[in-house]
Amino acid sequence: MGSSSGQSSGSYDLSFKILLIGDSGAGKSSLLVSLISASAEDLAPTIGVDFKIKFLTVGGKRLKLTIWDTAGQERFRTLTSSYYRGAQGIILVYDVTRRETFTNLSTVWAKEVELYSTNRDCVKMLVGNKVDRPEKLEEIHGFRILKGL
Ligand SMILES: Nc1nc2c(ncn2[C@@H]2O[C@H](COP(=O)(O)OP(=O)(O)OP(=O)(O)O)[C@@H](O)[C@H]2O)c(=O)[nH]1
Ligand SMILES: [Mg+2]
């Protein structure tokens, strides 16, 4: 599991651990694949946890991002909880065409973050996915959820 992409995978100045969480089918793995390979595929649900490594340069510093892609399915929840430890960034993903994936961010996923994240300074980001399907749009204004994080 896992692969690296970007500039040559040798030295770097800073390393960050980033976690993708959210309901099954929200599009976490698709986001990660498009970040790494600029392609979109029809993916199968993630089993447990996967990761990919991305190198990039920001402000003259070489960064190594280890991006952990967790399974949204409930049966993997106990396994994925251990991956919150030490994460500097958590990306909460929902599907704008399915309202419950948005409401679950506060009722399920924010609670997971509270329980398992060990880094008080962890940066949280909310991503509303599948905006290419506006005909199915249910909820796009996600800022309310951030109040609870
Ligand atoms: N239309 C559209 N479909 C998308 C988009 N992103 C993902 N999908 C589709 O949504 C389905 C689920 O995507 P995944 O990336 O596997 O979802 P996931 O959040 O990783 O799901 P789990 O691994 O089960 O937690 C797939 O069929 C994708 O092709 C998007 O931006 N637009
Ligand atoms: Mg997945």
Coordinates of N, CA and C and ligand atoms in Angstrom, one line a residue:
M1 N 0.8 -1.2 0.0 CA 0.0 0.0 0.0 C 0.9 1.2 0.0
G2 N 0.4 2.3 -0.6 CA 1.1 3.6 -0.6 C 2.0 3.7 -1.8
S3 N 2.2 4.9 -2.2 CA 3.2 5.2 -3.2 C 3.6 6.7 -3.1
S4 N 4.7 7.1 -3.8 CA 5.1 8.5 -3.8 C 5.0 9.1 -5.1
S5 N 4.9 10.4 -5.1 CA 4.7 11.2 -6.3 C 5.3 12.6 -6.2
G6 N 5.6 13.2 -7.3 CA 6.1 14.6 -7.2 C 7.6 14.6 -7.5
Q7 N 8.3 15.5 -6.8 CA 9.7 15.6 -7.1 C 10.4 14.4 -6.5
S8 N 11.7 14.3 -6.9 CA 12.5 13.1 -6.4 C 12.3 12.9 -4.9
S9 N 12.1 11.6 -4.5 CA 11.7 11.4 -3.2 C 12.8 11.2 -2.2
G10 N 13.9 12.0 -2.3 CA 15.0 11.9 -1.4 C 14.8 12.8 -0.2
S11 N 15.6 13.9 -0.2 CA 15.6 14.8 1.0 C 14.4 15.8 1.0
Y12 N 14.1 16.3 2.2 CA 13.1 17.3 2.3 C 13.4 18.1 3.6
D13 N 12.8 19.2 3.7 CA 13.0 20.1 4.8 C 11.9 19.9 5.9
L14 N 10.7 19.6 5.5 CA 9.6 19.5 6.5 C 8.7 18.3 6.1
S15 N 8.2 17.6 7.0 CA 7.4 16.4 6.8 C 6.0 16.6 7.5
F16 N 4.9 16.4 6.8 CA 3.6 16.5 7.4 C 2.8 15.3 7.2
K17 N 2.0 15.0 8.3 CA 1.1 13.9 8.2 C -0.3 14.4 8.0
I18 N -1.0 14.0 7.0 CA -2.3 14.5 6.7 C -3.3 13.3 6.6
L19 N -4.5 13.5 7.1 CA -5.5 12.5 7.1 C -6.8 12.9 6.4
L20 N -7.3 11.9 5.6 CA -8.6 12.2 4.9 C -9.6 11.3 5.6
I21 N -10.7 12.0 6.1 CA -11.8 11.3 6.7 C -13.1 11.7 6.1
G22 N -14.2 10.9 6.4 CA -15.5 11.2 5.9 C -16.2 10.0 5.5
D23 N -17.5 10.1 5.2 CA -18.3 8.9 4.9 C -17.8 8.1 3.7
S24 N -18.2 6.9 3.7 CA -17.9 6.0 2.5 C -18.5 6.6 1.3
G25 N -17.8 6.7 0.2 CA -18.4 7.2 -1.1 C -18.3 8.7 -1.2
A26 N -17.8 9.4 -0.2 CA -17.7 10.9 -0.3 C -16.7 11.3 -1.4
G27 N -15.7 10.4 -1.6 CA -14.7 10.7 -2.6 C -13.3 11.0 -2.1
K28 N -13.0 10.5 -0.9 CA -11.6 10.7 -0.3 C -10.5 10.1 -1.2
S29 N -10.7 8.9 -1.6 CA -9.7 8.2 -2.4 C -9.5 8.9 -3.8
S30 N -10.7 9.3 -4.3 CA -10.6 10.0 -5.6 C -9.9 11.3 -5.5
L31 N -10.1 12.0 -4.5 CA -9.4 13.3 -4.3 C -7.9 13.0 -4.2
L32 N -7.5 12.0 -3.5 CA -6.1 11.7 -3.3 C -5.5 11.2 -4.6
V33 N -6.2 10.4 -5.3 CA -5.7 9.9 -6.6 C -5.5 11.1 -7.6
S34 N -6.4 12.1 -7.6 CA -6.3 13.2 -8.5 C -5.2 14.1 -8.1
L35 N -4.9 14.2 -6.8 CA -3.8 15.0 -6.3 C -2.5 14.4 -6.7
I36 N -2.4 13.1 -6.7 CA -1.1 12.4 -7.0 C -0.9 12.3 -8.5
S37 N -2.0 11.9 -9.2 CA -1.8 11.5 -10.6 C -2.6 12.3 -11.6
A38 N -3.3 13.3 -11.2 CA -4.1 14.2 -12.1 C -5.1 13.3 -12.9
S39 N -5.5 12.2 -12.4 CA -6.5 11.4 -13.2 C -7.7 11.0 -12.3
A40 N -8.8 10.8 -12.8 CA -10.0 10.4 -12.0 C -10.3 8.9 -12.4
E41 N -10.5 8.1 -11.4 CA -10.8 6.7 -11.7 C -12.1 6.3 -10.9
D42 N -12.7 5.3 -11.4 CA -13.8 4.8 -10.6 C -13.3 3.8 -9.6
L43 N -13.2 4.2 -8.3 CA -12.5 3.4 -7.3 C -13.4 2.5 -6.5
A44 N -12.9 1.5 -6.0 CA -13.6 0.6 -5.1 C -13.4 1.2 -3.7
P45 N -14.4 0.9 -2.8 CA -14.3 1.4 -1.4 C -12.9 1.0 -0.8
T46 N -12.4 1.9 0.0 CA -11.1 1.6 0.7 C -11.3 0.6 1.8
I47 N -10.3 -0.3 1.9 CA -10.4 -1.3 2.9 C -9.3 -0.9 4.0
G48 N -9.8 -0.5 5.2 CA -8.9 -0.1 6.2 C -8.3 1.2 5.9
V49 N -7.0 1.3 5.6 CA -6.2 2.5 5.4 C -5.2 2.4 4.3
D50 N -5.0 3.4 3.5 CA -4.0 3.4 2.5 C -3.3 4.8 2.6
F51 N -2.1 4.9 2.0 CA -1.5 6.2 2.0 C -0.7 6.5 0.8
K52 N -0.5 7.8 0.5 CA 0.4 8.2 -0.6 C 1.3 9.3 -0.2
I53 N 2.4 9.4 -0.8 CA 3.4 10.4 -0.4 C 3.5 11.4 -1.6
K54 N 3.4 12.7 -1.2 CA 3.6 13.8 -2.2 C 4.7 14.7 -1.8
F55 N 5.6 15.0 -2.7 CA 6.6 16.0 -2.5 C 6.3 17.3 -3.2
L56 N 6.5 18.4 -2.6 CA 6.3 19.7 -3.3 C 7.1 20.7 -2.6
T57 N 7.4 21.8 -3.3 CA 8.2 22.9 -2.8 C 7.3 24.1 -2.6
V58 N 7.3 24.7 -1.3 CA 6.6 25.9 -1.0 C 7.5 26.8 -0.3
G59 N 7.6 28.1 -0.8 CA 8.5 29.1 -0.2 C 9.9 28.6 -0.1
G60 N 10.3 27.9 -1.1 CA 11.7 27.4 -1.1 C 12.0 26.2 -0.2
K61 N 11.0 25.7 0.5 CA 11.2 24.6 1.4 C 10.6 23.3 0.7
R62 N 11.3 22.2 0.8 CA 10.8 21.0 0.2 C 10.0 20.3 1.3
L63 N 8.7 20.0 0.9 CA 7.8 19.4 1.8 C 7.5 17.9 1.4
K64 N 7.4 17.1 2.4 CA 7.0 15.7 2.2 C 5.6 15.6 2.9
L65 N 4.6 15.3 2.1 CA 3.2 15.1 2.7 C 2.9 13.6 2.6
T66 N 2.7 13.0 3.8 CA 2.2 11.6 3.8 C 0.7 11.7 4.0
I67 N -0.1 11.4 3.0 CA -1.5 11.6 3.1 C -2.2 10.2 3.3
W68 N -2.8 10.1 4.5 CA -3.5 8.8 4.8 C -4.9 8.9 4.4
D69 N -5.3 7.9 3.7 CA -6.7 7.8 3.2 C -7.4 6.7 3.9
T70 N -8.4 7.1 4.8 CA -9.0 6.1 5.6 C -10.3 5.6 5.0
A71 N -10.8 4.4 5.4 CA -12.1 3.9 4.9 C -13.2 4.6 5.7
G72 N -14.2 4.9 4.9 CA -15.4 5.6 5.6 C -16.3 4.5 6.2
Q73 N -16.3 3.3 5.7 CA -17.2 2.3 6.2 C -17.0 2.0 7.7
E74 N -18.1 1.9 8.4 CA -18.1 1.8 9.8 C -17.3 0.6 10.4
R75 N -17.4 -0.5 9.6 CA -16.7 -1.7 10.1 C -15.2 -1.5 10.2
F76 N -14.6 -0.4 9.6 CA -13.2 -0.2 9.7 C -12.8 0.8 10.7
R77 N -13.8 1.4 11.4 CA -13.6 2.5 12.3 C -12.6 2.3 13.4
T78 N -12.6 1.1 14.0 CA -11.6 0.9 15.1 C -10.2 0.8 14.6
L79 N -10.1 0.3 13.3 CA -8.7 0.3 12.7 C -8.2 1.6 12.4
T80 N -9.1 2.5 11.8 CA -8.6 3.8 11.3 C -8.4 4.8 12.4
S81 N -8.9 4.6 13.6 CA -8.8 5.6 14.7 C -7.3 5.8 15.0
S82 N -6.5 4.8 14.9 CA -5.1 4.9 15.4 C -4.3 5.9 14.4
Y83 N -4.9 6.1 13.3 CA -4.1 6.9 12.3 C -4.2 8.4 12.6
Y84 N -5.1 8.8 13.5 CA -5.3 10.2 13.8 C -4.0 10.8 14.6
R85 N -3.4 9.9 15.2 CA -2.2 10.2 16.1 C -1.2 11.0 15.4
G86 N -0.9 12.2 15.8 CA 0.2 13.0 15.3 C -0.1 13.7 14.0
A87 N -1.3 13.6 13.5 CA -1.6 14.2 12.2 C -1.6 15.8 12.3
Q88 N -0.9 16.4 11.4 CA -0.8 17.9 11.4 C -2.0 18.5 10.6
G89 N -2.6 17.7 9.8 CA -3.8 18.2 9.0 C -4.8 17.1 8.8
I90 N -6.1 17.5 9.0 CA -7.2 16.6 8.8 C -8.1 17.2 7.8
I91 N -8.4 16.4 6.7 CA -9.3 16.9 5.6 C -10.6 16.1 5.8
L92 N -11.7 16.9 6.1 CA -13.0 16.3 6.3 C -13.7 16.4 5.0
V93 N -14.1 15.3 4.4 CA -14.7 15.3 3.0 C -16.1 14.9 3.1
Y94 N -17.0 15.6 2.4 CA -18.4 15.2 2.2 C -18.8 15.3 0.8
D95 N -19.9 14.7 0.5 CA -20.4 14.7 -0.9 C -21.6 15.6 -1.0
V96 N -21.5 16.7 -1.8 CA -22.5 17.7 -1.8 C -23.9 17.2 -2.4
T97 N -23.9 16.0 -2.9 CA -25.1 15.4 -3.4 C -25.8 14.6 -2.4
R98 N -25.2 14.3 -1.3 CA -25.8 13.5 -0.2 C -25.7 14.2 1.1
R99 N -26.8 14.8 1.6 CA -26.8 15.6 2.8 C -26.2 14.9 4.0
E100 N -26.5 13.6 4.1 CA -26.1 12.9 5.4 C -24.6 12.8 5.5
T101 N -23.9 12.9 4.3 CA -22.4 12.8 4.4 C -21.9 14.1 5.0
F102 N -22.7 15.2 4.9 CA -22.3 16.5 5.5 C -22.7 16.5 7.0
T103 N -23.9 16.1 7.4 CA -24.3 16.1 8.8 C -23.5 15.1 9.6
N104 N -23.1 14.0 9.0 CA -22.2 13.0 9.7 C -20.9 13.6 10.0
L105 N -20.5 14.7 9.4 CA -19.2 15.3 9.7 C -19.2 15.8 11.2
S106 N -20.4 16.4 11.6 CA -20.4 16.8 13.0 C -20.9 15.7 13.9
T107 N -21.8 14.8 13.5 CA -22.3 13.8 14.4 C -21.3 12.6 14.6
V108 N -20.5 12.4 13.6 CA -19.6 11.2 13.6 C -18.2 11.6 13.6
W109 N -17.8 12.3 12.5 CA -16.4 12.5 12.2 C -15.7 13.6 13.1
A110 N -16.4 14.6 13.5 CA -15.8 15.6 14.4 C -15.5 15.0 15.7
K111 N -16.4 14.0 16.1 CA -16.2 13.3 17.4 C -15.0 12.4 17.4
E112 N -14.8 11.8 16.2 CA -13.6 11.0 16.0 C -12.3 11.8 16.2
V113 N -12.4 13.0 15.6 CA -11.2 13.9 15.6 C -10.9 14.3 17.1
E114 N -12.0 14.6 17.8 CA -11.9 15.0 19.2 C -11.3 13.9 20.1
L115 N -11.8 12.7 19.8 CA -11.3 11.5 20.5 C -9.9 11.1 20.3
Y116 N -9.5 11.1 19.0 CA -8.3 10.4 18.6 C -7.1 11.4 18.2
S117 N -7.4 12.6 17.8 CA -6.4 13.5 17.4 C -5.5 13.9 18.6
T118 N -4.2 13.8 18.5 CA -3.4 14.1 19.6 C -2.7 15.5 19.5
N119 N -2.9 16.1 18.3 CA -2.2 17.4 18.0 C -3.2 18.5 18.1
R120 N -3.1 19.3 19.2 CA -4.0 20.4 19.4 C -4.0 21.5 18.3
D121 N -2.8 21.6 17.6 CA -2.6 22.6 16.6 C -3.0 22.1 15.2
C122 N -3.6 20.9 15.1 CA -3.9 20.3 13.9 C -4.8 21.2 13.0
V123 N -4.5 21.3 11.8 CA -5.3 22.2 10.9 C -6.4 21.3 10.3
K124 N -7.6 21.8 10.3 CA -8.8 21.0 9.8 C -9.3 21.8 8.5
M125 N -9.5 21.0 7.5 CA -10.1 21.5 6.3 C -11.3 20.8 5.8
L126 N -12.3 21.5 5.4 CA -13.6 20.9 5.0 C -13.6 20.9 3.4
V127 N -13.9 19.8 2.8 CA -14.0 19.7 1.4 C -15.3 19.2 1.0
G128 N -16.1 20.0 0.2 CA -17.3 19.5 -0.4 C -17.0 18.9 -1.8
N129 N -17.2 17.7 -2.0 CA -16.8 17.0 -3.2 C -18.0 16.8 -4.1
K130 N -17.7 16.5 -5.4 CA -18.7 16.2 -6.4 C -19.5 17.5 -6.8
V131 N -18.9 18.6 -6.8 CA -19.5 19.8 -7.2 C -19.8 19.8 -8.8
D132 N -19.3 18.8 -9.5 CA -19.6 18.7 -10.9 C -21.0 18.2 -11.1
R133 N -21.7 17.9 -10.0 CA -23.1 17.4 -10.1 C -24.1 18.3 -9.5
P134 N -24.1 19.6 -10.0 CA -25.0 20.6 -9.3 C -26.5 20.2 -9.3
E135 N -26.9 19.4 -10.3 CA -28.3 19.0 -10.3 C -28.7 18.2 -9.1
K136 N -27.7 17.7 -8.5 CA -28.0 16.8 -7.3 C -27.6 17.5 -6.0
L137 N -27.2 18.8 -6.1 CA -26.7 19.5 -4.9 C -27.6 19.5 -3.7
E138 N -27.1 19.1 -2.6 CA -27.9 19.1 -1.4 C -27.3 20.2 -0.4
E139 N -26.1 20.3 -0.2 CA -25.5 21.1 0.8 C -24.1 21.5 0.4
I140 N -23.9 22.8 0.2 CA -22.5 23.2 -0.3 C -21.9 24.1 0.7
H141 N -22.7 24.8 1.6 CA -22.2 25.8 2.5 C -21.7 25.1 3.8
G142 N -20.5 24.7 3.8 CA -20.1 23.9 4.9 C -19.5 24.6 6.1
F143 N -19.5 25.9 6.1 CA -18.7 26.6 7.1 C -19.3 26.3 8.5
R144 N -20.6 26.0 8.6 CA -21.2 25.8 9.9 C -20.5 24.7 10.7
I145 N -20.1 23.7 10.0 CA -19.4 22.6 10.7 C -18.1 23.0 11.4
L146 N -17.4 23.9 10.8 CA -16.1 24.3 11.3 C -16.2 24.9 12.7
K147 N -17.4 25.5 13.1 CA -17.6 26.0 14.4 C -17.3 25.0 15.5
G148 N -17.7 23.7 15.2 CA -17.6 22.7 16.2 C -16.3 22.1 16.3
L149 N -15.3 22.4 15.4 CA -14.0 21.8 15.4 C -13.0 22.6 16.2
Ligands
LIG1 N1 -19.3 12.9 -10.2 C1 -18.2 12.7 -9.3 N2 -18.0 11.5 -8.8 C2 -17.0 11.3 -7.9 C3 -16.2 12.4 -7.5 N3 -15.3 12.0 -6.6 C4 -15.5 10.7 -6.5 N4 -16.6 10.3 -7.2 C5 -17.1 8.9 -7.3 O1 -17.7 8.6 -6.1 C6 -17.5 7.2 -5.8 C7 -16.8 7.0 -4.4 O2 -15.5 7.6 -4.5 P1 -14.3 7.1 -3.5 O3 -13.2 8.1 -3.8 O4 -14.0 5.7 -3.6 O5 -14.9 7.4 -2.1 P2 -14.3 7.2 -0.6 O6 -14.6 8.4 0.2 O7 -12.8 6.9 -0.8 O8 -15.0 5.9 -0.1 P3 -14.5 4.9 1.0 O9 -13.2 4.4 0.6 O10 -15.5 3.8 1.0 O11 -14.5 5.6 2.4 C8 -16.6 6.6 -6.9 O12 -17.5 6.0 -7.8 C9 -16.0 7.8 -7.6 O13 -15.8 7.7 -9.0 C10 -16.4 13.7 -8.1 O14 -15.8 14.7 -7.8 N5 -17.5 13.8 -9.0
MG2 MG -11.7 5.3 -0.3

